[in-house]
Amino acid sequence: MYELIKRGEIPSWRIGRKIRIDYDSLMHYLQGDSGEKRPRGYSDAQEDVSSDNGFCFMGSHDLSVELLAEFLNHSSSSLSLKTIFKGSMQGLVALYHREAQVTGIHLWDEKLQEYNLPFVEHILLAEAYTVVNLVQRTQGWIVPAGNKHNINSWEDITKKGFRFVNRQRGSGTRLRIDQYLLENKIPVRQIQGYEKEEQTHWGVALKVANGEADFGIGIQFAAERLGLDFVPLFKERFDLVILQETAEKPEWQQIQEVINSTAFKRAVEQHIGYDTSLTGKIVYETPHSAKVRH
């Protein structure tokens, strides 16, 4: 986030020691060069995101979110979880606008060497919120079986003659990719396929499996499921974020019970590349004295 602000890609201003960002400019950044303006309060979802017996998740894609929805949708309670997979940044903005009750993010701040919290603080500046870990997972290069191109490290992203498949703007994976390019002063024009974007880890893996790309970044499970090779690059924290007004509802307590259950954790652990040692832990909660809505 700090790098985006410093480069002037997202305009901001200061309120005391805090930095406030401009939401219209943030949405313009997330939409790329389309030039389409997203009105405040507008939802990309085709259905109403709230209902009497359901919660809406809008945020980054992950298998654990799909599993959570399955557990809830097949439980004895009437609570259901609707999932709309967007990028991490889009999810935070949707949460701010009350377009979703919960979001999932994995945003790495290189300057602070911290996951998620710096971004939540910037976007939910005047809100009271709670951040809960859902899973930790491993991301890396997804390459064809046998890794005939010998892609083994970040440096290989500029190998000539090999086709890369990217993730969409606003996703945590895309942010990690762009941070590496920025730090190492690598122009995007040096990467064949940089402009080719996929919305999910499965999309990246399918492009590689179908021979439409030679490599991309995604989760280990997606690579293994499609018979592809995987080269680990980093382990990340995938957190859920909710506003305090939601955290106090009984529906959220039901969701927490599922997340903390042995059955859910075992289901997640059946998939390679996942770690549930922090699952259900509160990463951050707005101090009681600061829980004031503006």
PDB file of C-alpha atoms in Angstrom:
ATOM      1  CA  MET A   1       0.000   0.000   0.000  1.00  0.00           C
ATOM      2  CA  TYR A   2       2.765   2.448   0.918  1.00  0.00           C
ATOM      3  CA  GLU A   3       4.468   1.823  -2.428  1.00  0.00           C
ATOM      4  CA  LEU A   4       1.248   2.478  -4.370  1.00  0.00           C
ATOM      5  CA  ILE A   5       0.763   5.745  -2.492  1.00  0.00           C
ATOM      6  CA  LYS A   6       4.414   6.765  -2.846  1.00  0.00           C
ATOM      7  CA  ARG A   7       4.335   6.183  -6.601  1.00  0.00           C
ATOM      8  CA  GLY A   8       1.233   8.370  -6.846  1.00  0.00           C
ATOM      9  CA  GLU A   9      -0.944   5.575  -8.233  1.00  0.00           C
ATOM     10  CA  ILE A  10      -3.434   6.042  -5.378  1.00  0.00           C
ATOM     11  CA  PRO A  11      -3.934   9.660  -4.181  1.00  0.00           C
ATOM     12  CA  SER A  12      -4.036  10.131  -0.403  1.00  0.00           C
ATOM     13  CA  TRP A  13      -4.012  12.709   2.357  1.00  0.00           C
ATOM     14  CA  ARG A  14      -3.139  12.751   6.042  1.00  0.00           C
ATOM     15  CA  ILE A  15      -5.473  12.814   9.037  1.00  0.00           C
ATOM     16  CA  GLY A  16      -3.138  13.256  11.988  1.00  0.00           C
ATOM     17  CA  ARG A  17      -0.706  10.358  11.766  1.00  0.00           C
ATOM     18  CA  LYS A  18      -3.000   8.326   9.528  1.00  0.00           C
ATOM     19  CA  ILE A  19      -3.004   8.313   5.738  1.00  0.00           C
ATOM     20  CA  ARG A  20      -6.435   8.375   4.107  1.00  0.00           C
ATOM     21  CA  ILE A  21      -6.876   7.130   0.536  1.00  0.00           C
ATOM     22  CA  ASP A  22      -9.252   8.278  -2.183  1.00  0.00           C
ATOM     23  CA  TYR A  23     -11.753   5.504  -2.954  1.00  0.00           C
ATOM     24  CA  ASP A  24     -12.610   6.565  -6.502  1.00  0.00           C
ATOM     25  CA  SER A  25      -8.904   6.590  -7.357  1.00  0.00           C
ATOM     26  CA  LEU A  26      -8.430   3.209  -5.699  1.00  0.00           C
ATOM     27  CA  MET A  27     -11.249   1.714  -7.769  1.00  0.00           C
ATOM     28  CA  HIS A  28      -9.783   3.270 -10.930  1.00  0.00           C
ATOM     29  CA  TYR A  29      -6.472   1.571 -10.099  1.00  0.00           C
ATOM     30  CA  LEU A  30      -8.185  -1.772  -9.510  1.00  0.00           C
ATOM     31  CA  GLN A  31     -10.020  -1.501 -12.829  1.00  0.00           C
ATOM     32  CA  GLY A  32      -6.769  -1.000 -14.720  1.00  0.00           C
ATOM     33  CA  ASP A  33      -6.886   1.130 -17.832  1.00  0.00           C
ATOM     34  CA  SER A  34     -10.539   0.532 -18.657  1.00  0.00           C
ATOM     35  CA  GLY A  35     -11.436   4.070 -17.654  1.00  0.00           C
ATOM     36  CA  GLU A  36     -14.795   2.866 -16.363  1.00  0.00           C
ATOM     37  CA  LYS A  37     -15.848   4.624 -13.195  1.00  0.00           C
ATOM     38  CA  ARG A  38     -17.441   2.631 -10.419  1.00  0.00           C
ATOM     39  CA  PRO A  39     -20.055   4.647  -8.524  1.00  0.00           C
ATOM     40  CA  ARG A  40     -19.864   4.608  -4.752  1.00  0.00           C
ATOM     41  CA  GLY A  41     -22.142   1.984  -3.279  1.00  0.00           C
ATOM     42  CA  TYR A  42     -22.333   0.038  -6.533  1.00  0.00           C
ATOM     43  CA  SER A  43     -22.008  -3.736  -6.225  1.00  0.00           C
ATOM     44  CA  ASP A  44     -20.687  -6.006  -8.972  1.00  0.00           C
ATOM     45  CA  ALA A  45     -22.704  -8.848  -7.493  1.00  0.00           C
ATOM     46  CA  GLN A  46     -25.728  -9.909  -9.503  1.00  0.00           C
ATOM     47  CA  GLU A  47     -27.724 -10.733  -6.379  1.00  0.00           C
ATOM     48  CA  ASP A  48     -28.490  -8.918  -3.160  1.00  0.00           C
ATOM     49  CA  VAL A  49     -25.493  -9.559  -0.908  1.00  0.00           C
ATOM     50  CA  SER A  50     -27.474  -9.642   2.324  1.00  0.00           C
ATOM     51  CA  SER A  51     -30.378 -11.781   3.391  1.00  0.00           C
ATOM     52  CA  ASP A  52     -32.153 -12.866   6.535  1.00  0.00           C
ATOM     53  CA  ASN A  53     -30.351 -16.206   6.711  1.00  0.00           C
ATOM     54  CA  GLY A  54     -27.079 -15.631   4.890  1.00  0.00           C
ATOM     55  CA  PHE A  55     -23.757 -13.858   4.927  1.00  0.00           C
ATOM     56  CA  CYS A  56     -21.935 -12.629   1.865  1.00  0.00           C
ATOM     57  CA  PHE A  57     -18.207 -13.196   1.452  1.00  0.00           C
ATOM     58  CA  MET A  58     -16.563 -11.006  -1.176  1.00  0.00           C
ATOM     59  CA  GLY A  59     -12.811 -11.201  -1.465  1.00  0.00           C
ATOM     60  CA  SER A  60      -9.833 -13.267  -2.519  1.00  0.00           C
ATOM     61  CA  HIS A  61     -10.317 -16.795  -3.775  1.00  0.00           C
ATOM     62  CA  ASP A  62      -9.222 -19.717  -1.646  1.00  0.00           C
ATOM     63  CA  LEU A  63     -10.189 -23.343  -1.252  1.00  0.00           C
ATOM     64  CA  SER A  64     -10.691 -22.871   2.490  1.00  0.00           C
ATOM     65  CA  VAL A  65     -13.421 -20.300   1.813  1.00  0.00           C
ATOM     66  CA  GLU A  66     -15.182 -22.792  -0.446  1.00  0.00           C
ATOM     67  CA  LEU A  67     -14.917 -25.414   2.302  1.00  0.00           C
ATOM     68  CA  LEU A  68     -16.248 -22.972   4.896  1.00  0.00           C
ATOM     69  CA  ALA A  69     -19.260 -22.237   2.699  1.00  0.00           C
ATOM     70  CA  GLU A  70     -19.884 -25.973   2.225  1.00  0.00           C
ATOM     71  CA  PHE A  71     -19.720 -26.624   5.966  1.00  0.00           C
ATOM     72  CA  LEU A  72     -22.189 -23.817   6.665  1.00  0.00           C
ATOM     73  CA  ASN A  73     -24.534 -24.578   3.791  1.00  0.00           C
ATOM     74  CA  HIS A  74     -24.824 -28.220   4.899  1.00  0.00           C
ATOM     75  CA  SER A  75     -25.047 -27.562   8.624  1.00  0.00           C
ATOM     76  CA  SER A  76     -28.187 -27.981  10.702  1.00  0.00           C
ATOM     77  CA  SER A  77     -28.529 -24.202  11.039  1.00  0.00           C
ATOM     78  CA  SER A  78     -30.227 -22.059   8.412  1.00  0.00           C
ATOM     79  CA  LEU A  79     -27.117 -19.906   7.971  1.00  0.00           C
ATOM     80  CA  SER A  80     -25.528 -19.902   4.526  1.00  0.00           C
ATOM     81  CA  LEU A  81     -22.437 -18.203   3.122  1.00  0.00           C
ATOM     82  CA  LYS A  82     -22.615 -16.721  -0.339  1.00  0.00           C
ATOM     83  CA  THR A  83     -19.161 -16.434  -1.953  1.00  0.00           C
ATOM     84  CA  ILE A  84     -18.166 -13.853  -4.556  1.00  0.00           C
ATOM     85  CA  PHE A  85     -14.499 -14.155  -5.467  1.00  0.00           C
ATOM     86  CA  LYS A  86     -12.782 -10.874  -6.292  1.00  0.00           C
ATOM     87  CA  GLY A  87      -9.330  -9.603  -5.391  1.00  0.00           C
ATOM     88  CA  SER A  88      -8.240  -8.819  -1.838  1.00  0.00           C
ATOM     89  CA  MET A  89      -8.381  -5.058  -2.395  1.00  0.00           C
ATOM     90  CA  GLN A  90     -11.828  -5.237  -3.989  1.00  0.00           C
ATOM     91  CA  GLY A  91     -12.982  -7.256  -1.001  1.00  0.00           C
ATOM     92  CA  LEU A  92     -11.834  -4.625   1.487  1.00  0.00           C
ATOM     93  CA  VAL A  93     -13.551  -1.871  -0.477  1.00  0.00           C
ATOM     94  CA  ALA A  94     -16.745  -3.964  -0.627  1.00  0.00           C
ATOM     95  CA  LEU A  95     -16.574  -4.435   3.140  1.00  0.00           C
ATOM     96  CA  TYR A  96     -16.185  -0.694   3.662  1.00  0.00           C
ATOM     97  CA  HIS A  97     -19.273  -0.032   1.521  1.00  0.00           C
ATOM     98  CA  ARG A  98     -21.279  -2.769   3.343  1.00  0.00           C
ATOM     99  CA  GLU A  99     -21.543  -4.746   0.105  1.00  0.00           C
ATOM    100  CA  ALA A 100     -20.352  -7.830   2.001  1.00  0.00           C
ATOM    101  CA  GLN A 101     -20.285  -8.947   5.618  1.00  0.00           C
ATOM    102  CA  VAL A 102     -16.866 -10.610   5.458  1.00  0.00           C
ATOM    103  CA  THR A 103     -13.838 -10.506   3.171  1.00  0.00           C
ATOM    104  CA  GLY A 104     -10.713 -12.610   2.757  1.00  0.00           C
ATOM    105  CA  ILE A 105      -7.315 -11.069   2.029  1.00  0.00           C
ATOM    106  CA  HIS A 106      -3.622 -11.920   1.627  1.00  0.00           C
ATOM    107  CA  LEU A 107      -1.857  -8.598   1.067  1.00  0.00           C
ATOM    108  CA  TRP A 108       1.865  -8.353   1.720  1.00  0.00           C
ATOM    109  CA  ASP A 109       3.383  -4.983   2.660  1.00  0.00           C
ATOM    110  CA  GLU A 110       7.035  -5.199   1.679  1.00  0.00           C
ATOM    111  CA  LYS A 111       8.060  -2.051   3.529  1.00  0.00           C
ATOM    112  CA  LEU A 112       6.580  -3.138   6.869  1.00  0.00           C
ATOM    113  CA  GLN A 113       7.150  -6.863   6.276  1.00  0.00           C
ATOM    114  CA  GLU A 114       3.587  -7.490   7.398  1.00  0.00           C
ATOM    115  CA  TYR A 115       0.539  -9.240   5.993  1.00  0.00           C
ATOM    116  CA  ASN A 116      -2.843  -7.552   5.671  1.00  0.00           C
ATOM    117  CA  LEU A 117      -2.970  -5.183   8.651  1.00  0.00           C
ATOM    118  CA  PRO A 118      -1.419  -2.115   6.922  1.00  0.00           C
ATOM    119  CA  PHE A 119      -3.966  -2.397   4.097  1.00  0.00           C
ATOM    120  CA  VAL A 120      -6.916  -2.905   6.445  1.00  0.00           C
ATOM    121  CA  GLU A 121      -5.832   0.125   8.471  1.00  0.00           C
ATOM    122  CA  HIS A 122      -5.707   2.340   5.375  1.00  0.00           C
ATOM    123  CA  ILE A 123      -9.018   1.268   3.867  1.00  0.00           C
ATOM    124  CA  LEU A 124     -11.040   0.844   7.080  1.00  0.00           C
ATOM    125  CA  LEU A 125      -9.464   3.856   8.767  1.00  0.00           C
ATOM    126  CA  ALA A 126     -12.512   5.083  10.718  1.00  0.00           C
ATOM    127  CA  GLU A 127     -14.077   1.657  11.260  1.00  0.00           C
ATOM    128  CA  ALA A 128     -13.917  -0.841  14.111  1.00  0.00           C
ATOM    129  CA  TYR A 129     -12.978  -4.270  12.792  1.00  0.00           C
ATOM    130  CA  THR A 130     -11.602  -7.710  13.604  1.00  0.00           C
ATOM    131  CA  VAL A 131      -9.045  -9.715  11.627  1.00  0.00           C
ATOM    132  CA  VAL A 132      -9.126 -13.509  12.042  1.00  0.00           C
ATOM    133  CA  ASN A 133      -6.772 -15.995  10.416  1.00  0.00           C
ATOM    134  CA  LEU A 134      -8.436 -18.581   8.205  1.00  0.00           C
ATOM    135  CA  VAL A 135      -5.371 -20.450   6.905  1.00  0.00           C
ATOM    136  CA  GLN A 136      -1.732 -20.148   6.000  1.00  0.00           C
ATOM    137  CA  ARG A 137      -0.820 -21.435   2.566  1.00  0.00           C
ATOM    138  CA  THR A 138       2.128 -21.848   0.216  1.00  0.00           C
ATOM    139  CA  GLN A 139       2.299 -20.063  -3.123  1.00  0.00           C
ATOM    140  CA  GLY A 140       4.820 -20.626  -5.876  1.00  0.00           C
ATOM    141  CA  TRP A 141       5.433 -21.243  -9.546  1.00  0.00           C
ATOM    142  CA  ILE A 142       2.917 -23.493 -11.253  1.00  0.00           C
ATOM    143  CA  VAL A 143       4.730 -25.118 -14.186  1.00  0.00           C
ATOM    144  CA  PRO A 144       4.163 -28.077 -16.539  1.00  0.00           C
ATOM    145  CA  ALA A 145       4.951 -31.545 -15.203  1.00  0.00           C
ATOM    146  CA  GLY A 146       8.680 -32.115 -15.300  1.00  0.00           C
ATOM    147  CA  ASN A 147       9.447 -28.368 -15.231  1.00  0.00           C
ATOM    148  CA  LYS A 148      11.291 -28.660 -18.533  1.00  0.00           C
ATOM    149  CA  HIS A 149      11.978 -24.900 -18.565  1.00  0.00           C
ATOM    150  CA  ASN A 150      13.762 -25.169 -15.199  1.00  0.00           C
ATOM    151  CA  ILE A 151      11.822 -22.330 -13.552  1.00  0.00           C
ATOM    152  CA  ASN A 152      12.961 -22.285  -9.924  1.00  0.00           C
ATOM    153  CA  SER A 153      13.072 -18.740  -8.507  1.00  0.00           C
ATOM    154  CA  TRP A 154      11.700 -15.208  -8.775  1.00  0.00           C
ATOM    155  CA  GLU A 155      14.542 -14.319 -11.143  1.00  0.00           C
ATOM    156  CA  ASP A 156      13.110 -16.683 -13.749  1.00  0.00           C
ATOM    157  CA  ILE A 157      10.131 -14.380 -14.311  1.00  0.00           C
ATOM    158  CA  THR A 158      12.123 -12.573 -17.029  1.00  0.00           C
ATOM    159  CA  LYS A 159      13.244 -15.696 -18.913  1.00  0.00           C
ATOM    160  CA  LYS A 160      12.816 -14.992 -22.605  1.00  0.00           C
ATOM    161  CA  GLY A 161      10.588 -17.131 -24.756  1.00  0.00           C
ATOM    162  CA  PHE A 162       8.409 -18.347 -21.896  1.00  0.00           C
ATOM    163  CA  ARG A 163       4.776 -17.289 -21.499  1.00  0.00           C
ATOM    164  CA  PHE A 164       3.633 -15.987 -18.128  1.00  0.00           C
ATOM    165  CA  VAL A 165       0.031 -15.885 -16.882  1.00  0.00           C
ATOM    166  CA  ASN A 166      -0.724 -13.095 -14.409  1.00  0.00           C
ATOM    167  CA  ARG A 167      -3.393 -12.481 -11.766  1.00  0.00           C
ATOM    168  CA  GLN A 168      -5.848  -9.588 -11.872  1.00  0.00           C
ATOM    169  CA  ARG A 169      -5.196  -6.159 -10.384  1.00  0.00           C
ATOM    170  CA  GLY A 170      -6.218  -5.905  -6.755  1.00  0.00           C
ATOM    171  CA  SER A 171      -5.404  -9.525  -5.941  1.00  0.00           C
ATOM    172  CA  GLY A 172      -2.846 -10.269  -3.260  1.00  0.00           C
ATOM    173  CA  THR A 173      -0.847 -12.422  -5.665  1.00  0.00           C
ATOM    174  CA  ARG A 174      -0.691  -9.637  -8.264  1.00  0.00           C
ATOM    175  CA  LEU A 175       0.480  -7.202  -5.597  1.00  0.00           C
ATOM    176  CA  ARG A 176       3.292  -9.585  -4.627  1.00  0.00           C
ATOM    177  CA  ILE A 177       4.343  -9.937  -8.270  1.00  0.00           C
ATOM    178  CA  ASP A 178       4.317  -6.181  -8.872  1.00  0.00           C
ATOM    179  CA  GLN A 179       6.273  -5.536  -5.675  1.00  0.00           C
ATOM    180  CA  TYR A 180       9.026  -7.860  -6.873  1.00  0.00           C
ATOM    181  CA  LEU A 181       9.165  -6.145 -10.259  1.00  0.00           C
ATOM    182  CA  LEU A 182       9.303  -2.712  -8.632  1.00  0.00           C
ATOM    183  CA  GLU A 183      12.044  -3.631  -6.166  1.00  0.00           C
ATOM    184  CA  ASN A 184      14.174  -5.128  -8.911  1.00  0.00           C
ATOM    185  CA  LYS A 185      13.397  -2.406 -11.471  1.00  0.00           C
ATOM    186  CA  ILE A 186      12.072  -4.919 -14.000  1.00  0.00           C
ATOM    187  CA  PRO A 187       9.878  -3.350 -16.728  1.00  0.00           C
ATOM    188  CA  VAL A 188       6.677  -5.311 -17.320  1.00  0.00           C
ATOM    189  CA  ARG A 189       7.398  -5.261 -21.058  1.00  0.00           C
ATOM    190  CA  GLN A 190      10.163  -7.794 -20.381  1.00  0.00           C
ATOM    191  CA  ILE A 191       7.582 -10.365 -19.266  1.00  0.00           C
ATOM    192  CA  GLN A 192       5.747 -12.122 -22.068  1.00  0.00           C
ATOM    193  CA  GLY A 193       2.116 -12.546 -21.004  1.00  0.00           C
ATOM    194  CA  TYR A 194       2.131 -10.021 -18.156  1.00  0.00           C
ATOM    195  CA  GLU A 195      -1.103  -8.538 -19.514  1.00  0.00           C
ATOM    196  CA  LYS A 196      -2.857 -11.945 -19.534  1.00  0.00           C
ATOM    197  CA  GLU A 197      -4.875 -12.088 -16.302  1.00  0.00           C
ATOM    198  CA  GLU A 198      -6.760 -14.811 -14.461  1.00  0.00           C
ATOM    199  CA  GLN A 199      -9.169 -14.360 -11.552  1.00  0.00           C
ATOM    200  CA  THR A 200      -8.310 -17.487  -9.537  1.00  0.00           C
ATOM    201  CA  HIS A 201      -5.527 -19.968  -8.779  1.00  0.00           C
ATOM    202  CA  TRP A 202      -7.481 -22.545 -10.760  1.00  0.00           C
ATOM    203  CA  GLY A 203      -7.511 -20.215 -13.752  1.00  0.00           C
ATOM    204  CA  VAL A 204      -3.722 -19.915 -13.640  1.00  0.00           C
ATOM    205  CA  ALA A 205      -3.263 -23.673 -13.270  1.00  0.00           C
ATOM    206  CA  LEU A 206      -5.644 -24.387 -16.158  1.00  0.00           C
ATOM    207  CA  LYS A 207      -3.750 -22.034 -18.476  1.00  0.00           C
ATOM    208  CA  VAL A 208      -0.544 -23.942 -17.717  1.00  0.00           C
ATOM    209  CA  ALA A 209      -2.234 -27.351 -17.974  1.00  0.00           C
ATOM    210  CA  ASN A 210      -3.753 -26.439 -21.358  1.00  0.00           C
ATOM    211  CA  GLY A 211      -0.406 -25.269 -22.729  1.00  0.00           C
ATOM    212  CA  GLU A 212      -1.529 -21.647 -23.019  1.00  0.00           C
ATOM    213  CA  ALA A 213       1.138 -20.496 -20.542  1.00  0.00           C
ATOM    214  CA  ASP A 214       4.473 -21.849 -19.338  1.00  0.00           C
ATOM    215  CA  PHE A 215       4.272 -20.608 -15.758  1.00  0.00           C
ATOM    216  CA  GLY A 216       2.295 -18.538 -13.268  1.00  0.00           C
ATOM    217  CA  ILE A 217       1.978 -18.080  -9.513  1.00  0.00           C
ATOM    218  CA  GLY A 218      -0.644 -19.937  -7.505  1.00  0.00           C
ATOM    219  CA  ILE A 219      -1.304 -22.308  -4.626  1.00  0.00           C
ATOM    220  CA  GLN A 220       0.282 -25.732  -4.383  1.00  0.00           C
ATOM    221  CA  PHE A 221      -3.017 -27.607  -4.279  1.00  0.00           C
ATOM    222  CA  ALA A 222      -4.139 -26.236  -7.667  1.00  0.00           C
ATOM    223  CA  ALA A 223      -0.889 -27.414  -9.265  1.00  0.00           C
ATOM    224  CA  GLU A 224      -1.053 -30.883  -7.748  1.00  0.00           C
ATOM    225  CA  ARG A 225      -4.732 -31.381  -8.593  1.00  0.00           C
ATOM    226  CA  LEU A 226      -4.008 -30.809 -12.286  1.00  0.00           C
ATOM    227  CA  GLY A 227      -0.853 -32.926 -12.359  1.00  0.00           C
ATOM    228  CA  LEU A 228       1.493 -29.947 -12.645  1.00  0.00           C
ATOM    229  CA  ASP A 229       4.788 -29.244 -10.916  1.00  0.00           C
ATOM    230  CA  PHE A 230       5.087 -26.691  -8.143  1.00  0.00           C
ATOM    231  CA  VAL A 231       8.083 -24.618  -7.020  1.00  0.00           C
ATOM    232  CA  PRO A 232       7.413 -22.956  -3.610  1.00  0.00           C
ATOM    233  CA  LEU A 233       8.181 -19.239  -3.338  1.00  0.00           C
ATOM    234  CA  PHE A 234       6.547 -18.013  -0.115  1.00  0.00           C
ATOM    235  CA  LYS A 235       4.133 -18.879   2.677  1.00  0.00           C
ATOM    236  CA  GLU A 236       1.360 -16.388   3.318  1.00  0.00           C
ATOM    237  CA  ARG A 237      -1.390 -15.614   5.794  1.00  0.00           C
ATOM    238  CA  PHE A 238      -4.954 -15.619   4.470  1.00  0.00           C
ATOM    239  CA  ASP A 239      -7.137 -13.651   6.906  1.00  0.00           C
ATOM    240  CA  LEU A 240     -10.831 -12.878   7.220  1.00  0.00           C
ATOM    241  CA  VAL A 241     -11.855  -9.293   7.994  1.00  0.00           C
ATOM    242  CA  ILE A 242     -15.202  -8.268   9.477  1.00  0.00           C
ATOM    243  CA  LEU A 243     -16.574  -5.011  10.815  1.00  0.00           C
ATOM    244  CA  GLN A 244     -17.279  -4.879  14.541  1.00  0.00           C
ATOM    245  CA  GLU A 245     -21.000  -4.466  13.897  1.00  0.00           C
ATOM    246  CA  THR A 246     -20.892  -7.884  12.213  1.00  0.00           C
ATOM    247  CA  ALA A 247     -18.598  -9.517  14.782  1.00  0.00           C
ATOM    248  CA  GLU A 248     -21.240  -8.971  17.446  1.00  0.00           C
ATOM    249  CA  LYS A 249     -23.942 -10.857  15.531  1.00  0.00           C
ATOM    250  CA  PRO A 250     -24.835 -14.484  16.392  1.00  0.00           C
ATOM    251  CA  GLU A 251     -24.332 -15.471  12.751  1.00  0.00           C
ATOM    252  CA  TRP A 252     -20.641 -14.611  12.980  1.00  0.00           C
ATOM    253  CA  GLN A 253     -20.379 -16.682  16.146  1.00  0.00           C
ATOM    254  CA  GLN A 254     -21.717 -19.655  14.179  1.00  0.00           C
ATOM    255  CA  ILE A 255     -19.106 -19.084  11.486  1.00  0.00           C
ATOM    256  CA  GLN A 256     -16.367 -18.913  14.104  1.00  0.00           C
ATOM    257  CA  GLU A 257     -17.525 -22.199  15.609  1.00  0.00           C
ATOM    258  CA  VAL A 258     -17.103 -23.879  12.228  1.00  0.00           C
ATOM    259  CA  ILE A 259     -13.680 -22.300  11.634  1.00  0.00           C
ATOM    260  CA  ASN A 260     -12.469 -23.474  15.049  1.00  0.00           C
ATOM    261  CA  SER A 261     -13.910 -26.964  14.695  1.00  0.00           C
ATOM    262  CA  THR A 262     -11.646 -29.979  14.360  1.00  0.00           C
ATOM    263  CA  ALA A 263     -13.685 -31.195  11.378  1.00  0.00           C
ATOM    264  CA  PHE A 264     -13.098 -28.011   9.387  1.00  0.00           C
ATOM    265  CA  LYS A 265      -9.380 -27.931  10.154  1.00  0.00           C
ATOM    266  CA  ARG A 266      -9.002 -31.569   9.165  1.00  0.00           C
ATOM    267  CA  ALA A 267     -10.816 -30.913   5.895  1.00  0.00           C
ATOM    268  CA  VAL A 268      -8.412 -28.069   5.090  1.00  0.00           C
ATOM    269  CA  GLU A 269      -5.363 -30.114   6.073  1.00  0.00           C
ATOM    270  CA  GLN A 270      -6.316 -32.805   3.558  1.00  0.00           C
ATOM    271  CA  HIS A 271      -5.079 -30.433   0.860  1.00  0.00           C
ATOM    272  CA  ILE A 272      -1.359 -30.021   0.288  1.00  0.00           C
ATOM    273  CA  GLY A 273       0.170 -26.616   0.956  1.00  0.00           C
ATOM    274  CA  TYR A 274      -2.156 -25.608   3.809  1.00  0.00           C
ATOM    275  CA  ASP A 275      -1.338 -24.913   7.467  1.00  0.00           C
ATOM    276  CA  THR A 276      -4.086 -24.519  10.106  1.00  0.00           C
ATOM    277  CA  SER A 277      -1.846 -23.773  13.099  1.00  0.00           C
ATOM    278  CA  LEU A 278      -3.230 -20.202  13.255  1.00  0.00           C
ATOM    279  CA  THR A 279      -6.748 -20.962  12.010  1.00  0.00           C
ATOM    280  CA  GLY A 280      -9.376 -19.164  14.102  1.00  0.00           C
ATOM    281  CA  LYS A 281      -6.850 -16.970  15.902  1.00  0.00           C
ATOM    282  CA  ILE A 282      -7.673 -13.263  16.238  1.00  0.00           C
ATOM    283  CA  VAL A 283      -4.831 -11.443  14.486  1.00  0.00           C
ATOM    284  CA  TYR A 284      -6.097  -7.973  15.370  1.00  0.00           C
ATOM    285  CA  GLU A 285      -9.138  -6.405  16.981  1.00  0.00           C
ATOM    286  CA  THR A 286      -9.822  -2.684  17.170  1.00  0.00           C
ATOM    287  CA  PRO A 287      -9.311  -1.571  20.805  1.00  0.00           C
ATOM    288  CA  HIS A 288     -12.563  -0.934  22.660  1.00  0.00           C
ATOM    289  CA  SER A 289     -11.730   2.760  23.086  1.00  0.00           C
ATOM    290  CA  ALA A 290     -11.405   3.147  19.315  1.00  0.00           C
ATOM    291  CA  LYS A 291     -14.683   1.464  18.357  1.00  0.00           C
ATOM    292  CA  VAL A 292     -16.380   4.585  17.078  1.00  0.00           C
ATOM    293  CA  ARG A 293     -18.153   4.714  13.711  1.00  0.00           C
ATOM    294  CA  HIS A 294     -17.736   7.944  11.724  1.00  0.00           C
TER     295      HIS A 294
END
